[in-house]
C-alpha positions as a LaTeX table, in Angstrom:
\begin{tabular}{lrrr}
\hline
Residue & $x$ (\AA) & $y$ (\AA) & $z$ (\AA) \\
\hline
Met1 & 7.88 & $-29.04$ & $-29.15$ \\
Gln2 & 5.56 & $-31.53$ & $-30.83$ \\
Arg3 & 6.28 & $-32.13$ & $-34.51$ \\
Tyr4 & 3.90 & $-33.21$ & $-37.29$ \\
Phe5 & 4.26 & $-34.00$ & $-41.00$ \\
Val6 & 1.59 & $-32.00$ & $-42.81$ \\
Gln7 & 0.33 & $-32.69$ & $-46.33$ \\
Glu8 & $-1.16$ & $-29.24$ & $-47.02$ \\
Leu9 & 1.20 & $-26.38$ & $-47.86$ \\
Pro10 & 0.53 & $-22.97$ & $-46.24$ \\
Asn11 & $-1.22$ & $-20.33$ & $-48.37$ \\
Glu12 & 0.13 & $-16.81$ & $-48.91$ \\
Glu13 & $-1.04$ & $-15.85$ & $-45.42$ \\
Gly14 & 0.70 & $-18.84$ & $-43.87$ \\
Leu15 & $-2.56$ & $-20.67$ & $-43.12$ \\
Phe16 & $-3.05$ & $-24.42$ & $-43.52$ \\
Thr17 & $-5.20$ & $-27.16$ & $-42.01$ \\
Val18 & $-4.36$ & $-30.37$ & $-40.19$ \\
Ser19 & $-6.86$ & $-33.24$ & $-40.36$ \\
Gly20 & $-7.13$ & $-36.98$ & $-39.77$ \\
Glu21 & $-5.07$ & $-38.77$ & $-37.14$ \\
Asp22 & $-2.78$ & $-35.78$ & $-36.57$ \\
Ala23 & $-5.74$ & $-33.52$ & $-35.79$ \\
His24 & $-7.05$ & $-36.12$ & $-33.37$ \\
His25 & $-3.63$ & $-36.39$ & $-31.72$ \\
Met26 & $-3.30$ & $-32.62$ & $-31.38$ \\
Ala27 & $-6.76$ & $-32.06$ & $-29.95$ \\
Asn28 & $-7.41$ & $-35.19$ & $-27.89$ \\
Val29 & $-3.98$ & $-36.57$ & $-26.96$ \\
Met30 & $-1.90$ & $-33.41$ & $-26.62$ \\
Arg31 & $-4.93$ & $-31.32$ & $-25.54$ \\
Met32 & $-3.78$ & $-28.40$ & $-27.66$ \\
Gln33 & $-5.80$ & $-25.18$ & $-27.71$ \\
Pro34 & $-5.83$ & $-22.02$ & $-29.85$ \\
Glu35 & $-2.36$ & $-20.40$ & $-29.70$ \\
Ser36 & $-0.69$ & $-23.74$ & $-28.87$ \\
Ala37 & 2.67 & $-24.00$ & $-30.61$ \\
Phe38 & 4.11 & $-26.92$ & $-32.61$ \\
Ile39 & 6.49 & $-27.67$ & $-35.49$ \\
Ala40 & 5.04 & $-28.56$ & $-38.90$ \\
Val41 & 7.07 & $-30.29$ & $-41.61$ \\
Phe42 & 5.64 & $-29.78$ & $-45.09$ \\
Glu43 & 5.91 & $-31.86$ & $-48.27$ \\
Asn44 & 8.54 & $-29.47$ & $-49.64$ \\
Asn45 & 10.85 & $-30.65$ & $-46.80$ \\
Lys46 & 10.62 & $-27.32$ & $-44.99$ \\
Ala47 & 9.77 & $-26.99$ & $-41.31$ \\
Ala48 & 8.17 & $-24.07$ & $-39.50$ \\
Ala49 & 7.21 & $-23.05$ & $-36.00$ \\
Cys50 & 3.42 & $-22.83$ & $-36.05$ \\
Arg51 & 0.47 & $-22.02$ & $-33.83$ \\
Ile52 & $-3.13$ & $-23.16$ & $-33.78$ \\
Val53 & $-5.69$ & $-20.59$ & $-34.92$ \\
Arg54 & $-8.94$ & $-22.54$ & $-34.59$ \\
Leu55 & $-10.00$ & $-26.08$ & $-33.65$ \\
Asp56 & $-12.95$ & $-27.86$ & $-35.24$ \\
Lys57 & $-14.11$ & $-31.44$ & $-34.81$ \\
Leu58 & $-12.50$ & $-32.72$ & $-38.00$ \\
Lys59 & $-9.73$ & $-30.26$ & $-38.79$ \\
Ile60 & $-7.48$ & $-27.66$ & $-37.17$ \\
Leu61 & $-6.65$ & $-24.33$ & $-38.75$ \\
Cys62 & $-3.02$ & $-23.39$ & $-38.19$ \\
Cys63 & $-0.57$ & $-20.64$ & $-39.10$ \\
Ala64 & 3.10 & $-21.04$ & $-40.06$ \\
Glu65 & 5.16 & $-18.25$ & $-38.49$ \\
Asp66 & 8.92 & $-18.86$ & $-38.49$ \\
Tyr67 & 10.64 & $-21.23$ & $-40.90$ \\
Leu68 & 13.57 & $-23.25$ & $-39.54$ \\
Asp69 & 16.90 & $-23.23$ & $-41.39$ \\
His70 & 18.66 & $-26.27$ & $-39.90$ \\
Ser71 & 18.43 & $-29.55$ & $-41.84$ \\
Pro72 & 19.14 & $-32.85$ & $-40.09$ \\
Glu73 & 19.13 & $-34.83$ & $-43.35$ \\
Leu74 & 22.10 & $-36.85$ & $-44.57$ \\
Pro75 & 24.06 & $-35.22$ & $-47.44$ \\
Val76 & 23.43 & $-38.40$ & $-49.48$ \\
Lys77 & 20.16 & $-40.25$ & $-50.10$ \\
Val78 & 20.47 & $-43.71$ & $-48.62$ \\
Ser79 & 17.84 & $-46.34$ & $-49.39$ \\
Ile80 & 17.82 & $-49.65$ & $-47.55$ \\
Ala81 & 16.79 & $-52.76$ & $-49.50$ \\
His82 & 16.18 & $-55.50$ & $-46.97$ \\
Gly83 & 15.27 & $-59.13$ & $-47.58$ \\
Leu84 & 12.11 & $-59.73$ & $-45.57$ \\
Pro85 & 13.08 & $-61.21$ & $-42.19$ \\
Lys86 & 10.93 & $-63.20$ & $-39.77$ \\
Gly87 & 8.55 & $-61.74$ & $-37.20$ \\
Asp88 & 8.67 & $-58.05$ & $-36.38$ \\
Lys89 & 12.39 & $-57.61$ & $-37.12$ \\
Phe90 & 11.66 & $-55.46$ & $-40.16$ \\
Glu91 & 9.65 & $-53.06$ & $-38.01$ \\
Leu92 & 12.78 & $-52.50$ & $-35.90$ \\
Val93 & 14.78 & $-51.92$ & $-39.09$ \\
Ile94 & 12.19 & $-49.38$ & $-40.29$ \\
Gln95 & 12.14 & $-47.45$ & $-37.02$ \\
Lys96 & 15.88 & $-47.29$ & $-36.44$ \\
Ser97 & 16.79 & $-46.73$ & $-40.08$ \\
Thr98 & 14.44 & $-43.74$ & $-40.12$ \\
Glu99 & 16.07 & $-42.35$ & $-36.98$ \\
Leu100 & 19.50 & $-42.82$ & $-38.58$ \\
Gly101 & 18.58 & $-40.93$ & $-41.75$ \\
Ala102 & 17.41 & $-43.49$ & $-44.35$ \\
Tyr103 & 15.73 & $-41.89$ & $-47.37$ \\
Ser104 & 13.50 & $-44.88$ & $-48.19$ \\
Leu105 & 13.16 & $-48.59$ & $-47.49$ \\
Ile106 & 12.59 & $-51.35$ & $-50.02$ \\
Pro107 & 11.70 & $-54.78$ & $-48.63$ \\
Phe108 & 12.23 & $-57.62$ & $-51.07$ \\
Leu109 & 11.68 & $-61.35$ & $-51.33$ \\
Ala110 & 15.08 & $-63.02$ & $-51.39$ \\
Ala111 & 15.90 & $-66.63$ & $-52.20$ \\
Arg112 & 16.45 & $-67.35$ & $-48.50$ \\
Ser113 & 13.49 & $-65.36$ & $-47.19$ \\
Ile114 & 11.47 & $-67.55$ & $-44.86$ \\
Val115 & 8.55 & $-65.11$ & $-44.79$ \\
Lys116 & 5.88 & $-65.55$ & $-47.48$ \\
Trp117 & 4.24 & $-62.30$ & $-48.57$ \\
Asp118 & 0.44 & $-62.35$ & $-48.29$ \\
Glu119 & $-0.97$ & $-60.03$ & $-50.97$ \\
Lys120 & $-4.39$ & $-59.88$ & $-49.26$ \\
Lys121 & $-2.98$ & $-58.62$ & $-45.96$ \\
Gly122 & $-0.06$ & $-56.83$ & $-47.56$ \\
Ser123 & $-1.58$ & $-53.36$ & $-47.96$ \\
Lys124 & $-2.41$ & $-53.14$ & $-44.25$ \\
Lys125 & 1.13 & $-54.19$ & $-43.35$ \\
Val126 & 2.67 & $-51.57$ & $-45.67$ \\
Asp127 & 0.38 & $-48.94$ & $-44.11$ \\
Arg128 & 1.61 & $-50.00$ & $-40.66$ \\
Trp129 & 5.24 & $-49.80$ & $-41.81$ \\
Asn130 & 4.73 & $-46.26$ & $-43.09$ \\
Lys131 & 3.06 & $-45.27$ & $-39.84$ \\
Ile132 & 6.21 & $-46.45$ & $-38.04$ \\
Thr133 & 8.39 & $-44.27$ & $-40.30$ \\
Lys134 & 6.16 & $-41.26$ & $-39.65$ \\
Glu135 & 6.39 & $-41.64$ & $-35.88$ \\
Ala136 & 10.15 & $-42.24$ & $-36.02$ \\
Ala137 & 10.69 & $-39.29$ & $-38.38$ \\
Glu138 & 8.74 & $-36.97$ & $-36.08$ \\
Gln139 & 10.67 & $-38.21$ & $-33.05$ \\
Ser140 & 14.04 & $-37.75$ & $-34.73$ \\
His141 & 13.19 & $-34.31$ & $-36.18$ \\
Arg142 & 13.48 & $-35.37$ & $-39.82$ \\
Leu143 & 12.47 & $-33.06$ & $-42.67$ \\
His144 & 12.04 & $-35.93$ & $-45.12$ \\
Leu145 & 9.45 & $-38.63$ & $-44.48$ \\
Pro146 & 10.89 & $-41.97$ & $-45.68$ \\
Gln147 & 8.54 & $-44.23$ & $-47.61$ \\
Val148 & 8.42 & $-48.00$ & $-47.21$ \\
Glu149 & 7.61 & $-49.55$ & $-50.56$ \\
Thr150 & 5.55 & $-52.65$ & $-51.26$ \\
Pro151 & 7.87 & $-55.69$ & $-51.24$ \\
His152 & 9.76 & $-56.20$ & $-54.49$ \\
Thr153 & 10.66 & $-59.43$ & $-56.19$ \\
Phe154 & 14.41 & $-59.80$ & $-56.65$ \\
Asn155 & 14.09 & $-58.98$ & $-60.36$ \\
Glu156 & 12.18 & $-55.80$ & $-59.47$ \\
Leu157 & 14.95 & $-54.91$ & $-57.03$ \\
Leu158 & 17.58 & $-55.37$ & $-59.76$ \\
Lys159 & 15.66 & $-53.00$ & $-62.01$ \\
Ala160 & 15.20 & $-50.42$ & $-59.23$ \\
Ala161 & 18.92 & $-50.63$ & $-58.36$ \\
Glu162 & 19.88 & $-49.29$ & $-61.78$ \\
Ser163 & 18.57 & $-45.83$ & $-60.87$ \\
Phe164 & 21.01 & $-45.37$ & $-57.95$ \\
Asp165 & 24.44 & $-43.76$ & $-58.18$ \\
Ser166 & 25.97 & $-46.45$ & $-55.98$ \\
Val167 & 24.82 & $-49.92$ & $-54.91$ \\
Ile168 & 26.46 & $-51.57$ & $-51.91$ \\
Val169 & 25.73 & $-55.18$ & $-51.01$ \\
Ala170 & 26.30 & $-56.58$ & $-47.53$ \\
Tyr171 & 27.88 & $-60.00$ & $-48.15$ \\
Glu172 & 29.12 & $-62.04$ & $-45.23$ \\
Glu173 & 31.50 & $-64.06$ & $-47.38$ \\
Gln174 & 33.53 & $-60.88$ & $-47.91$ \\
Ala175 & 33.76 & $-60.42$ & $-44.13$ \\
Lys176 & 34.85 & $-64.04$ & $-43.70$ \\
Arg177 & 37.63 & $-63.45$ & $-46.23$ \\
Gly178 & 38.83 & $-60.45$ & $-44.26$ \\
Asn179 & 37.76 & $-57.98$ & $-46.96$ \\
Ile180 & 36.65 & $-55.07$ & $-44.77$ \\
Ser181 & 37.99 & $-52.19$ & $-46.85$ \\
Ser182 & 35.57 & $-52.37$ & $-49.80$ \\
Phe183 & 32.82 & $-50.58$ & $-47.87$ \\
Ala184 & 35.03 & $-47.60$ & $-47.05$ \\
Lys185 & 36.26 & $-47.44$ & $-50.67$ \\
Ala186 & 32.69 & $-47.56$ & $-51.97$ \\
Leu187 & 31.65 & $-44.68$ & $-49.72$ \\
Gly188 & 34.74 & $-42.72$ & $-50.74$ \\
Ala189 & 33.54 & $-42.80$ & $-54.35$ \\
Val190 & 30.19 & $-41.17$ & $-53.50$ \\
Ser191 & 29.65 & $-37.40$ & $-53.54$ \\
Asp192 & 27.15 & $-35.22$ & $-51.69$ \\
Gly193 & 23.71 & $-35.27$ & $-53.26$ \\
Gln194 & 24.12 & $-38.73$ & $-54.78$ \\
Ser195 & 22.01 & $-41.79$ & $-53.99$ \\
Ile196 & 23.13 & $-45.04$ & $-52.37$ \\
Leu197 & 21.24 & $-48.32$ & $-52.27$ \\
Val198 & 22.37 & $-50.67$ & $-49.49$ \\
Val199 & 21.20 & $-54.23$ & $-50.12$ \\
Ile200 & 20.97 & $-56.59$ & $-47.15$ \\
Gly201 & 19.74 & $-60.16$ & $-47.15$ \\
Pro202 & 17.33 & $-61.86$ & $-44.75$ \\
Glu203 & 18.36 & $-64.44$ & $-42.17$ \\
Gly204 & 20.90 & $-66.62$ & $-43.91$ \\
Gly205 & 22.04 & $-63.75$ & $-46.12$ \\
Leu206 & 21.95 & $-63.38$ & $-49.88$ \\
Ser207 & 22.65 & $-66.34$ & $-52.14$ \\
Glu208 & 25.80 & $-66.34$ & $-54.26$ \\
Arg209 & 23.62 & $-66.07$ & $-57.38$ \\
Glu210 & 21.86 & $-62.97$ & $-56.04$ \\
Val211 & 25.18 & $-61.31$ & $-55.20$ \\
Asn212 & 26.51 & $-62.14$ & $-58.67$ \\
Gln213 & 23.42 & $-60.63$ & $-60.32$ \\
Leu214 & 23.84 & $-57.44$ & $-58.31$ \\
Glu215 & 27.54 & $-57.25$ & $-59.16$ \\
Glu216 & 26.64 & $-57.60$ & $-62.85$ \\
Ile217 & 24.77 & $-54.29$ & $-62.68$ \\
Gly218 & 27.70 & $-52.55$ & $-60.95$ \\
Ala219 & 27.07 & $-53.25$ & $-57.27$ \\
Val220 & 29.98 & $-53.58$ & $-54.85$ \\
Ser221 & 29.82 & $-56.48$ & $-52.36$ \\
Cys222 & 31.30 & $-55.59$ & $-48.98$ \\
Gly223 & 31.91 & $-56.98$ & $-45.55$ \\
Phe224 & 30.54 & $-54.77$ & $-42.78$ \\
Gly225 & 33.50 & $-55.08$ & $-40.44$ \\
Pro226 & 35.19 & $-58.31$ & $-39.31$ \\
Arg227 & 32.12 & $-59.63$ & $-37.48$ \\
Ile228 & 29.04 & $-61.35$ & $-38.93$ \\
Leu229 & 25.98 & $-59.20$ & $-38.23$ \\
Arg230 & 22.34 & $-60.14$ & $-37.92$ \\
Ser231 & 20.18 & $-59.01$ & $-40.82$ \\
Glu232 & 18.45 & $-56.40$ & $-38.66$ \\
Thr233 & 21.79 & $-55.04$ & $-37.40$ \\
Ala234 & 23.47 & $-54.61$ & $-40.80$ \\
Pro235 & 21.38 & $-51.65$ & $-42.05$ \\
Leu236 & 21.99 & $-49.77$ & $-38.81$ \\
Tyr237 & 25.73 & $-50.40$ & $-39.09$ \\
Ala238 & 25.67 & $-49.13$ & $-42.68$ \\
Leu239 & 23.72 & $-45.96$ & $-41.85$ \\
Ala240 & 25.93 & $-45.18$ & $-38.86$ \\
Ala241 & 29.06 & $-45.60$ & $-41.01$ \\
Ile242 & 27.58 & $-43.38$ & $-43.74$ \\
Ser243 & 26.70 & $-40.72$ & $-41.16$ \\
Tyr244 & 30.27 & $-40.83$ & $-39.86$ \\
Gln245 & 31.68 & $-40.54$ & $-43.39$ \\
Phe246 & 29.46 & $-37.71$ & $-44.61$ \\
Glu247 & 28.64 & $-35.82$ & $-41.40$ \\
Leu248 & 31.02 & $-36.39$ & $-38.51$ \\
Met249 & 34.15 & $-36.31$ & $-40.68$ \\
Arg250 & 33.27 & $-32.86$ & $-42.04$ \\
\hline
\end{tabular}
């Protein structure tokens, strides 16, 4: 059944409207008609089986009927901070991280980032990134819609990191030294409901100075297994490991 994230909450009678691109998709792409069924996910992270009541040119009147109890969300809130990589690699990270349960994504400009952020074109790119998360969240039946933030400077990332319960840094030097147990230990110290920030560098990784600055605010630098991963692979490895720790091991 088709799934949509809806901004408007149902009223006391269960009625709400869908407008914009979603209304266009329902009416013109999916060819839905009155009484057509779909799943709506609301801003309060609740989902309901719904039906269409009436279609207009600009908006669709709908009714929420049966709320769904199952939640596919991770027991912990995992945010991915990723040094901006080249090309469209970050779009892959956004899509797959959303499918794997990421709570939010924070791109940042690292010392070794090759990409230069264009402020003039930046807002359109961030809009595109958030459209990718929406499509991936609908496809993977998420109840939470991850947000991709405007790229941070490294100092802004350091400040943002202070609000998380745990900060884990992917550092290839730890993997080279054979230190592959720190990641498991770091996850073992996290409880359900807490927040985790996973920091991953761009191509070439994080500089030693950046890692030291993160460690100074309490971050744990870890190797992600004995192999050296590409920057776009590391967040997917981390999310899969976190899912195993907090979901499959239960």
